[in-house]
Amino acid sequence: MGYWLFWIAGGIAILSAFAAITRMNASHALIYLVITLLSIAVIFFLLGAPFAAALEIVIYAGAIVVLFLFVVMMLNLGRRAVERERQWLLPGIWVIPAIMAGALFIVLGIALSGSEHEAVIEGTMVGPKEVGRSLLGPYILGVELAAVLLLAALVGAFHLGRRYIEERREK
Amino acid sequence: MEGPLGIPLEHVLYLAITLFLIGVVGILIRRNVIFILLSLELMMNASALAFVAAGAYWQEADGQVMFMFILALAAAEVAVALGLVVQLARRFRTLDIDAASEMTG
Amino acid sequence: MEMLWLVPALPLAGFLVLFVTEGKLPKIAVACIGAGCVGFSAVVAAVVGWEYLTSGTDAYSQVMWTWMAVGEFKVEATLYFDYLALVMVGVITGVGFLIHLYATGYMWEEEGYSRFFAYMNLFVFAMLLLVLGDSLLLLFLGWEGVGLCSYLLIGFFHKDPANGYAARKAFVITRVGDTALILGLLLLFREVGTLGIQESLETARSIWPDGSLMNTAIALLLLGGAVGKSAQVPLQTWLPDAMAGPTPVSALIHAATMVTAGVYLIARMQGIYLLSEHAMLCVAFVGLATLFIASFTALVQSDIKRVLAFSTMSQIGYMFLALGVGAWSAAIFHLMTHAFFKALLFLASGSVILSLHHEQDMHKMGGLWRKLPIPFWSMVVGSIALAALPFTSGFVSKDAILLTAADAPELGMVFWGGAIAAAFMTSLYTTRMMVLTFFGETKMEPHDPSKANMWLPLLVLAALSLGGGWFGFTVLDSLFHDHGVHFGLHLDNPIAIATMCIPLLGLVAGYLIFYANVFDRKGIAESGVGKAVGRFWFVGWGFDKIYDSLVVNPFRWLARVNKGDFVDLLFRFTALVARILNNLFSISQNGRLRWYALTMFGGLLLAIVFVAII
């Protein structure tokens, strides 16, 4: 049952991801992205990582995509933007990326199928407790670095956004 | 969710590869910055999926720890990148990434 | 005598102060520092000299610090003070101070007043280091230091490219000699294994008791250095052009001190030369050739400073001759008296030149003797000393040289004959210079710029030029420990009498030719032979032309042929490859983000193929 659930969620994820990159309207694309993220959350849950699944929903689907939507709405793209997207997305543009992606898929597939050993995920749950212990134990340095990275991003985002905000205020 | 689930690790990895390649194709075909960033998120999710799957296979927390780091990275990246998008829209009056190709060597 | 280190340290301090303040000090302060520190140095030198003379020791050496010590080998910065250093230091600080004093007035109107005194002080420091250092290293350091200052000061009026050219010429030609010098010093160091001068001389005496080829080679290489620095044949051509510098520079560097460094070097390295007869003979012949050639050249020059330059060359030639025949004390003595009277002549001519607004052509002067009494009488004194009329200082020293040369075992009469002919020419051209400058009709109106700080040095130097010879009779004769040099009057010997009379004869001849116009001077000069000879003499016997065609022009030709610099081709090829590759790769740098992403994924693909499959 778990196996089929996995492939249903995976299929939805693939389809909605494909839809996300082909939409003309950015808001629609973001909605499809949310669907992909939710499917991935389901897969996380199946794999026995409920904490990751929760974070996927709360932070990815919740915070990050909302931030995207916020910017899209602030830029106020409208109907003209959709038209322009349609002009940009010509059929010819697909050829090289598709070949490339196919080649990469084949290569990775060959690389994956090389192992004789049958690896099966049993789905034992690894809960937030273990994650937290691991995170603040051996990975504490990584946490510190992530904190620094987030601080840098905070400063950077503030700096980039500030002038825009000030100009707005002047107007 | 105790007990044998029976998902082969390879299948999860195939799913991750597929999602990743969709992200790649998305970056290559779109000119709109928003879509490029969106594809980037897709790729990051794909790699996070691979990590979590590997962690689940070994029944260790490390995969999820890596997912956390990817999450932090994505948050930081989105914060800066969207700031850049706003600046791009303001200066070039477009979201076309090729309009900003001033770094010609 | 512990104050010895102060002698070179004071001018160095003066230089540093003037150098650091970058010409921001008022002129009067610059003058006080520039002349003052040399003056104090002279006072210290006098005190040290007095202590040395009364102490009765042979030599005094002062170790300042150890430069380096590697096992047995030790390099110390040592000052060494003996009779030779005494004379040299006396001349450098004493005459140097007088010239500095004069220069405070002479240079007053010029740009770069502070720079001038900084260079002058640096020069005095370097020269003192050269004569006081008891180490081949210090000697070389001072040697190059004075060369540098000479270069800087010849080109002092750097706005005229000709002066820069003259400075460059002086630098390059002395460099030829300096190369020989350093080769000689290195050879000597290799053979004796020490850098101390006194030590190495002793070692040389013990390892080559009868002289050797190596010893001669070293002596000749050192002679090469001395020839370059002292403007002797064949490296003499830079000195006349060096007159482009300000006149006090010509007096200090190109008459009194630096050009005599070669004489000092050979006198200091006496031990090496005494072991090699051939080297001594070479020294004597170099001196003879120079004094002969230069005195003829001086006769036809029209620029007053060039006359004095050639005269300096010829007087240094006398010193070399004296060194070559073994009259060490006479050479050093002549060095001293020459410093007095030549500095006097240069300074007096400087006063004349300044009063005529930098006119140096003697044919445009004339009739100045009533209008410029102090320069005139100074010139008179200097001239009679230069011409070696009896009882002047020049007479005492030159007489000693000529008589010793005549006594030389072989070729004595050759040396004497050449030298006495040149002595005749000396008084002839001196007379000509005086007549052209101060007598005859007035062609230009001088303005008398005389100030106390300018005429005072003239008076002192004039007194020294007249009376300086007494040092020879009294002090120096007892200090120089080589006898067989004849100081004083010797009326019992026909050669001595001839030596005394011939300069007088030259004076009379000069009077008849240039003042009384007994001969048809113009006619001779205009005739074919006279014209050719005059031209030949005027250009200094064509040495410049020879060097131009032998060295300068071939070098220029080579430079022209090799304009593209074929060695550069190699580097240019590398640059070309780099540029082609750059152009190739910059195509890929088109600034399109998606292009970058595409190539990145292409690379990723390749990497995975390599890692995972192969």
XYZ file of C-alpha atoms in Angstrom, chain C:
614
model
C 90.597 60.924 18.535
C 87.437 59.141 19.523
C 85.597 61.928 17.754
C 86.767 60.633 14.410
C 83.368 59.157 13.577
C 81.869 62.620 13.861
C 83.810 63.781 10.822
C 81.712 61.859 8.294
C 78.636 61.773 10.528
C 78.114 65.546 10.527
C 77.723 65.956 6.765
C 75.489 62.895 6.744
C 73.326 64.522 9.375
C 73.203 67.684 7.292
C 72.171 65.701 4.265
C 69.473 63.866 6.174
C 68.010 67.055 7.583
C 67.929 68.746 4.188
C 66.625 65.605 2.560
C 63.816 65.058 5.028
C 62.644 68.666 5.034
C 62.243 68.556 1.226
C 63.273 72.145 0.650
C 60.692 73.600 2.980
C 63.279 75.311 5.185
C 64.021 78.967 4.607
C 67.135 79.618 2.548
C 69.101 81.068 5.404
C 68.526 77.913 7.473
C 69.556 75.753 4.528
C 72.749 77.747 4.176
C 73.500 77.403 7.878
C 72.907 73.669 7.878
C 74.618 72.999 4.571
C 77.783 74.939 5.214
C 77.647 74.655 8.990
C 77.816 70.904 9.265
C 80.788 70.762 6.924
C 82.377 73.545 8.934
C 81.891 71.651 12.186
C 83.199 68.574 10.498
C 86.307 70.554 9.559
C 86.734 71.686 13.159
C 86.434 68.124 14.408
C 88.850 66.990 11.715
C 91.308 69.678 12.835
C 91.067 68.551 16.457
C 91.498 64.914 15.495
C 94.404 65.822 13.211
C 96.093 67.794 15.963
C 95.739 64.919 18.403
C 97.111 62.553 15.784
C 100.127 64.756 15.083
C 100.940 65.228 18.752
C 100.346 61.604 19.717
C 103.117 60.371 17.463
C 101.304 57.162 16.583
C 101.485 55.843 13.059
C 97.834 55.222 12.553
C 94.634 55.218 14.484
C 91.684 53.023 13.686
C 88.207 53.126 15.110
C 85.814 50.215 14.785
C 82.325 51.600 14.498
C 80.400 48.365 14.277
C 80.664 44.876 12.924
C 78.777 44.486 9.717
C 78.753 40.751 9.748
C 80.719 37.919 11.254
C 80.631 34.482 9.689
C 83.014 32.102 11.395
C 86.517 33.424 10.894
C 85.375 35.961 8.381
C 84.465 39.309 9.801
C 83.467 42.524 8.120
C 83.837 45.569 10.260
C 83.013 49.161 9.528
C 86.309 50.655 10.567
C 87.635 54.157 10.205
C 91.373 54.403 9.663
C 93.318 57.582 10.205
C 96.896 58.042 9.105
C 98.919 60.708 7.355
C 97.216 60.028 4.047
C 93.779 60.237 5.576
C 94.882 63.341 7.447
C 95.711 65.177 4.239
C 92.617 63.967 2.456
C 90.278 64.758 5.336
C 91.890 68.145 5.734
C 91.351 68.931 2.075
C 87.835 67.555 1.940
C 86.522 69.266 5.045
C 88.646 72.408 4.900
C 88.433 73.234 1.225
C 84.995 71.693 1.208
C 83.807 74.075 3.871
C 85.196 77.100 2.031
C 83.451 75.993 -1.151
C 80.214 75.422 0.724
C 80.516 78.885 2.183
C 81.068 80.313 -1.257
C 78.164 78.331 -2.641
C 75.772 79.821 -0.094
C 76.279 83.058 -1.962
C 76.740 81.706 -5.451
C 73.598 79.602 -5.494
C 71.417 82.142 -3.685
C 69.370 83.030 -6.737
C 69.047 79.495 -8.043
C 66.145 77.117 -7.812
C 66.624 74.045 -5.637
C 68.845 75.696 -3.054
C 68.116 73.041 -0.460
C 68.516 70.196 -2.929
C 71.910 71.562 -3.898
C 73.208 71.555 -0.340
C 71.704 68.144 0.346
C 73.684 66.724 -2.575
C 76.810 68.600 -1.547
C 76.621 67.290 2.007
C 75.996 63.790 0.790
C 79.018 64.155 -1.414
C 81.230 65.267 1.459
C 79.991 62.333 3.513
C 80.678 59.837 0.743
C 84.096 61.281 0.077
C 85.008 61.102 3.769
C 83.819 57.531 3.880
C 86.006 56.797 0.894
C 89.162 58.177 2.465
C 88.522 57.078 6.054
C 87.141 53.592 5.526
C 89.553 50.806 6.331
C 87.632 48.283 4.327
C 87.400 47.596 0.643
C 83.633 47.663 1.090
C 83.558 51.106 2.678
C 85.985 52.314 0.066
C 83.745 51.078 -2.693
C 80.672 52.485 -0.998
C 82.265 55.915 -0.799
C 83.574 55.552 -4.329
C 80.134 54.915 -5.748
C 78.605 57.506 -3.448
C 80.775 60.269 -4.828
C 80.033 59.035 -8.332
C 76.333 59.311 -7.640
C 76.662 62.805 -6.186
C 78.786 63.834 -9.122
C 76.046 62.643 -11.435
C 73.353 64.450 -9.477
C 75.294 67.681 -9.296
C 76.492 67.802 -12.899
C 72.880 67.499 -13.915
C 71.773 69.922 -11.217
C 70.267 72.376 -13.703
C 68.164 69.559 -15.012
C 65.872 71.706 -17.099
C 68.453 71.854 -19.866
C 68.722 68.394 -21.473
C 72.369 69.062 -22.342
C 73.226 69.044 -18.641
C 71.483 65.733 -18.190
C 73.448 64.415 -21.119
C 76.719 65.601 -19.570
C 75.785 63.966 -16.279
C 74.957 60.734 -18.020
C 78.198 60.808 -19.923
C 80.190 61.316 -16.743
C 78.324 58.512 -15.047
C 78.684 56.025 -17.875
C 82.353 56.684 -18.506
C 83.312 56.491 -14.854
C 81.280 53.296 -14.741
C 83.781 51.747 -17.147
C 86.491 52.483 -14.637
C 84.339 51.397 -11.719
C 83.818 48.026 -13.312
C 87.565 47.570 -13.474
C 87.802 48.723 -9.873
C 85.299 46.249 -8.538
C 86.924 43.454 -10.494
C 90.239 44.437 -8.951
C 88.781 44.615 -5.458
C 87.098 41.245 -5.813
C 90.260 39.652 -7.142
C 92.204 41.116 -4.269
C 89.620 39.865 -1.821
C 89.764 36.394 -3.329
C 93.524 36.300 -3.081
C 93.993 37.705 0.413
C 90.706 36.641 1.971
C 90.051 39.801 3.930
C 88.308 43.066 3.331
C 90.423 45.226 5.634
C 92.711 47.416 3.559
C 95.695 47.399 5.870
C 95.349 43.676 6.477
C 95.086 42.892 2.803
C 98.151 44.967 1.999
C 100.151 43.078 4.595
C 98.872 39.750 3.336
C 99.708 40.739 -0.218
C 103.253 41.552 0.814
C 103.647 38.148 2.430
C 102.084 36.014 -0.307
C 103.737 37.817 -3.206
C 107.152 38.769 -1.897
C 108.496 39.302 -5.417
C 105.295 40.337 -7.067
C 103.299 38.132 -9.379
C 101.065 38.252 -12.387
C 97.992 38.336 -10.188
C 99.396 41.233 -8.261
C 100.033 43.152 -11.460
C 96.567 42.351 -12.733
C 94.986 43.643 -9.545
C 97.120 46.769 -9.658
C 96.154 47.431 -13.271
C 92.451 46.887 -12.579
C 92.604 49.298 -9.658
C 94.400 51.693 -11.950
C 91.476 51.335 -14.339
C 89.137 52.499 -11.598
C 91.431 55.361 -10.695
C 91.718 56.417 -14.325
C 87.954 56.568 -14.687
C 87.392 58.555 -11.545
C 90.323 60.900 -12.015
C 89.620 61.595 -15.690
C 92.910 60.303 -17.010
C 93.646 59.041 -20.493
C 91.831 57.081 -21.879
C 88.724 57.722 -19.774
C 89.149 61.485 -19.530
C 86.419 62.711 -21.869
C 83.721 63.178 -19.239
C 85.452 65.864 -17.196
C 85.142 68.822 -19.626
C 81.456 68.079 -20.068
C 81.047 67.811 -16.316
C 81.536 71.579 -16.232
C 77.811 71.783 -16.954
C 77.302 71.664 -13.200
C 77.273 74.765 -11.004
C 80.740 76.250 -10.497
C 81.057 75.361 -6.768
C 80.418 71.771 -7.808
C 83.202 71.978 -10.335
C 85.446 73.392 -7.644
C 84.594 70.819 -4.997
C 84.023 67.652 -6.967
C 85.761 68.103 -10.278
C 88.843 69.879 -9.041
C 89.583 69.498 -5.355
C 88.258 66.182 -4.160
C 86.460 63.551 -6.175
C 88.713 63.525 -9.196
C 91.647 63.032 -6.877
C 90.045 59.899 -5.463
C 92.026 57.897 -8.003
C 95.245 59.356 -6.653
C 94.125 58.483 -3.168
C 93.259 54.949 -4.217
C 96.674 54.286 -5.690
C 98.416 55.908 -2.746
C 96.330 53.842 -0.355
C 97.078 50.668 -2.266
C 100.764 51.574 -2.345
C 101.659 48.086 -1.098
C 100.186 46.454 -4.184
C 101.901 48.825 -6.585
C 105.304 48.651 -4.979
C 105.361 44.938 -5.767
C 104.801 45.454 -9.464
C 107.149 47.545 -11.577
C 104.982 47.252 -14.658
C 101.944 48.606 -12.911
C 103.983 51.537 -11.624
C 105.212 52.238 -15.106
C 101.654 52.139 -16.400
C 100.580 54.651 -13.771
C 103.408 56.961 -14.753
C 102.616 56.714 -18.442
C 98.934 57.321 -17.904
C 99.818 60.433 -15.960
C 102.323 61.597 -18.542
C 99.953 61.095 -21.460
C 97.159 62.904 -19.681
C 99.132 65.895 -18.563
C 100.577 66.266 -22.023
C 97.329 65.947 -23.948
C 95.290 68.011 -21.527
C 97.696 70.920 -21.391
C 97.661 71.275 -25.156
C 93.913 71.056 -25.239
C 93.558 73.726 -22.580
C 95.467 76.143 -24.783
C 92.749 76.467 -27.400
C 89.562 76.286 -25.344
C 87.300 79.298 -25.270
C 85.122 78.351 -22.311
C 86.862 79.424 -19.114
C 85.584 76.455 -17.145
C 86.730 74.024 -19.787
C 90.205 75.537 -19.617
C 90.181 74.847 -15.922
C 88.800 71.355 -16.475
C 91.607 70.427 -18.823
C 94.044 72.029 -16.470
C 92.676 69.848 -13.682
C 93.167 66.789 -15.810
C 96.694 67.729 -16.504
C 97.465 68.486 -12.854
C 96.082 65.112 -11.833
C 98.276 63.699 -14.537
C 101.209 65.131 -12.581
C 99.978 63.328 -9.516
C 99.759 60.039 -11.391
C 103.216 60.599 -12.762
C 104.444 61.148 -9.232
C 102.725 57.978 -8.050
C 104.229 56.081 -10.944
C 107.771 57.118 -10.167
C 107.305 56.369 -6.485
C 107.062 59.920 -5.220
C 104.040 59.150 -3.048
C 104.414 62.092 -0.766
C 104.904 64.482 -3.655
C 101.738 63.187 -5.286
C 99.671 63.649 -2.161
C 101.286 66.993 -1.562
C 100.425 68.120 -5.042
C 96.916 66.833 -4.474
C 96.658 69.185 -1.525
C 98.142 72.262 -3.150
C 96.159 71.586 -6.283
C 93.000 71.474 -4.203
C 93.867 74.907 -2.876
C 94.717 76.700 -6.061
C 92.281 74.941 -8.359
C 89.403 75.536 -5.980
C 90.512 79.142 -5.853
C 90.602 79.398 -9.635
C 87.202 77.803 -10.005
C 85.591 79.949 -7.351
C 87.140 83.113 -8.751
C 86.049 82.211 -12.260
C 82.642 81.478 -10.793
C 82.513 85.027 -9.465
C 83.433 86.325 -12.900
C 80.825 84.144 -14.566
C 78.152 85.184 -12.103
C 78.955 88.855 -12.570
C 78.555 88.430 -16.336
C 75.223 86.655 -16.042
C 76.543 83.164 -16.678
C 78.716 84.022 -19.611
C 81.536 81.508 -19.817
C 83.109 82.338 -23.154
C 86.454 84.048 -22.575
C 86.333 85.727 -25.959
C 83.357 87.708 -24.754
C 85.106 88.804 -21.571
C 88.000 91.190 -21.272
C 89.096 94.256 -19.375
C 87.555 93.081 -16.164
C 90.502 93.498 -13.876
C 89.611 96.934 -12.606
C 85.971 96.122 -12.195
C 86.301 92.831 -10.361
C 89.324 93.304 -8.168
C 88.775 90.446 -5.769
C 88.192 87.763 -8.398
C 91.025 89.211 -10.445
C 93.628 89.080 -7.695
C 92.399 85.676 -6.616
C 92.803 84.458 -10.176
C 96.270 85.937 -10.305
C 97.288 84.060 -7.193
C 95.689 80.869 -8.410
C 97.298 81.197 -11.789
C 100.807 81.676 -10.545
C 100.340 78.718 -8.257
C 99.012 76.680 -11.157
C 101.869 77.751 -13.360
C 104.219 76.840 -10.506
C 106.079 80.080 -10.269
C 108.706 79.901 -7.539
C 107.659 80.157 -3.912
C 104.025 79.395 -4.491
C 102.522 76.195 -3.177
C 102.168 74.774 -6.673
C 105.843 75.286 -7.241
C 106.867 73.328 -4.179
C 104.782 70.316 -5.022
C 105.292 70.282 -8.763
C 108.985 70.818 -8.404
C 109.184 67.805 -6.151
C 107.337 65.706 -8.701
C 109.452 66.786 -11.639
C 112.753 66.308 -9.858
C 111.769 62.878 -8.587
C 110.610 61.936 -12.052
C 113.928 63.003 -13.468
C 115.646 60.710 -10.981
C 113.584 57.703 -12.040
C 115.952 54.829 -12.871
C 114.778 54.290 -16.434
C 112.978 56.707 -18.684
C 113.616 59.439 -16.156
C 114.406 62.011 -18.784
C 111.357 61.029 -20.822
C 109.120 61.680 -17.882
C 110.863 64.877 -17.051
C 110.873 66.095 -20.610
C 107.182 65.431 -21.148
C 106.246 66.941 -17.848
C 108.323 70.052 -18.331
C 106.888 70.597 -21.800
C 103.451 70.392 -20.280
C 104.551 72.766 -17.533
C 105.527 75.241 -20.205
C 102.134 74.813 -21.816
C 100.515 75.233 -18.414
C 101.916 78.680 -17.906
C 101.146 79.497 -21.515
C 97.475 78.660 -21.299
C 97.183 80.179 -17.854
C 98.524 83.434 -19.224
C 96.156 83.217 -22.160
C 93.221 82.662 -19.843
C 94.164 85.640 -17.693
C 94.750 87.915 -20.648
C 91.535 87.018 -22.402
C 89.472 87.322 -19.267
C 90.832 90.355 -17.533
C 92.737 92.457 -20.028
C 92.096 93.981 -23.390
C 88.954 95.846 -24.228
C 85.819 95.528 -22.163
C 83.139 93.640 -24.018
C 80.601 93.147 -21.274
C 79.725 95.242 -18.261
C 79.926 93.174 -15.091
C 77.838 93.727 -12.034
C 79.753 92.952 -8.909
C 77.803 90.474 -6.805
C 80.505 90.161 -4.189
C 79.306 89.361 -0.744
C 81.356 88.534 2.298
C 80.513 84.856 2.148
C 81.832 84.787 -1.397
C 85.047 86.735 -1.136
C 86.106 85.366 2.236
C 86.731 81.853 0.877
C 88.661 83.413 -1.992
C 90.967 85.210 0.406
C 91.556 82.127 2.526
C 92.209 79.957 -0.500
C 94.504 82.562 -1.981
C 96.512 82.594 1.228
C 96.685 78.807 1.166
C 97.670 78.757 -2.495
C 100.545 81.036 -1.776
C 101.659 79.666 1.560
C 100.422 76.099 1.437
C 103.816 74.970 0.272
C 105.211 75.507 3.719
C 103.339 72.450 4.859
C 105.569 70.528 2.535
C 108.734 71.769 4.113
C 107.607 71.427 7.648
C 104.836 69.052 8.536
C 104.342 66.694 5.654
C 107.945 65.902 4.899
C 108.353 64.346 8.299
C 105.092 62.440 8.047
C 105.611 60.840 4.673
C 108.160 58.221 5.271
C 109.624 58.006 1.829
C 112.807 59.909 1.370
C 114.338 60.551 -1.952
C 111.658 63.055 -2.743
C 113.130 66.479 -3.206
C 111.306 69.229 -1.447
C 112.671 72.723 -1.573
C 115.126 74.575 -3.690
C 118.039 72.819 -5.318
C 120.160 75.325 -7.116
C 123.111 73.019 -7.583
C 121.465 70.928 -10.259
C 120.911 72.114 -13.876
C 117.732 70.076 -14.138
C 116.383 71.720 -11.039
C 117.173 75.153 -12.356
C 115.558 74.346 -15.692
C 112.502 73.030 -13.864
C 112.238 76.294 -12.051
C 112.769 78.519 -15.047
C 110.661 76.916 -17.716
C 107.297 77.977 -16.232
C 108.627 81.524 -16.135
C 109.561 81.133 -19.741
C 106.035 80.038 -20.495
C 104.719 83.100 -18.763
C 106.922 85.376 -20.828
C 105.948 83.565 -24.000
C 102.310 83.871 -23.082
C 102.748 87.574 -22.447
C 104.413 88.054 -25.803
C 101.899 85.998 -27.758
C 98.629 86.926 -26.165
C 99.192 90.380 -24.694
C 101.882 92.031 -26.767
C 100.846 90.223 -29.946
C 104.409 89.763 -31.111
C 103.467 86.987 -33.496
C 100.685 87.064 -35.992
C 98.452 84.917 -33.776
C 95.401 85.196 -35.986
C 97.405 84.401 -39.066
C 98.755 81.217 -37.615
C 95.356 80.190 -36.385
C 93.809 80.867 -39.806
C 96.466 79.064 -41.804
C 95.767 75.514 -42.935
C 98.094 73.734 -40.545
C 97.264 76.016 -37.659
C 93.580 75.549 -38.189
C 93.853 71.778 -38.310
C 96.031 71.604 -35.224
C 93.782 74.071 -33.405
C 90.722 72.043 -34.176
C 92.466 68.839 -33.168
C 93.458 70.334 -29.847
C 90.116 71.995 -29.327
C 88.234 68.714 -29.415
C 90.618 67.192 -26.890
C 92.683 65.261 -29.405
C 89.605 63.667 -30.846
C 88.973 61.209 -28.075
C 85.272 61.895 -28.139
C 85.188 61.206 -31.838
C 87.088 57.962 -31.430
C 84.726 56.772 -28.728
C 81.764 57.872 -30.770
C 82.824 55.812 -33.731
C 84.201 52.893 -31.733
C 81.599 52.479 -29.026
C 78.659 54.844 -29.229
C 77.794 54.497 -32.893
C 78.134 50.707 -33.068
C 75.988 50.510 -29.979
C 73.417 52.828 -31.509
C 73.494 50.795 -34.690
C 72.949 47.643 -32.694
C 70.115 49.280 -30.818
C 68.540 50.420 -34.070
C 68.874 47.011 -35.676
C 67.471 45.369 -32.615
C 64.674 47.876 -32.211
C 62.082 45.124 -32.158
C 64.162 43.293 -29.574
C 64.298 39.746 -30.828
C 64.455 38.357 -27.307
C 61.061 39.921 -26.784
C 59.604 37.799 -29.560
C 59.491 34.872 -27.197
C 57.514 36.802 -24.625
C 55.361 38.397 -27.248
C 54.513 34.933 -28.542
C 53.349 33.904 -25.081
C 51.275 37.052 -24.858
C 49.817 36.352 -28.287
C 48.757 32.839 -27.298
C 47.210 34.198 -24.125
C 45.349 36.851 -26.095
C 44.001 34.355 -28.647
C 42.818 32.072 -25.888
C 41.291 35.051 -24.155
C 39.346 36.028 -27.259
C 38.258 32.447 -27.679
C 36.974 32.122 -24.164
C 35.464 35.565 -23.924
C 32.963 34.432 -26.572
C 31.533 32.146 -23.935
C 31.359 35.003 -21.451
C 28.262 36.544 -23.018
C 26.590 37.462 -19.752
C 23.529 35.287 -20.449
C 22.600 33.446 -17.324
C 20.888 30.583 -19.122
C 23.947 30.009 -21.281
C 25.995 29.681 -18.130
C 23.457 27.280 -16.650
C 23.487 25.204 -19.834
C 27.274 24.902 -19.896
C 27.250 24.126 -16.208
C 24.871 21.238 -16.711
C 26.904 20.089 -19.683
C 29.926 19.988 -17.408
C 27.931 18.177 -14.769
C 26.891 15.622 -17.338
C 30.475 15.016 -18.377
C 31.607 14.788 -14.763
C 28.975 12.199 -13.926
C 29.827 10.209 -17.028
C 33.453 10.161 -15.970
C 32.893 9.424 -12.306
C 29.941 7.064 -12.332
C 30.364 5.097 -15.543
C 33.962 5.118 -16.571
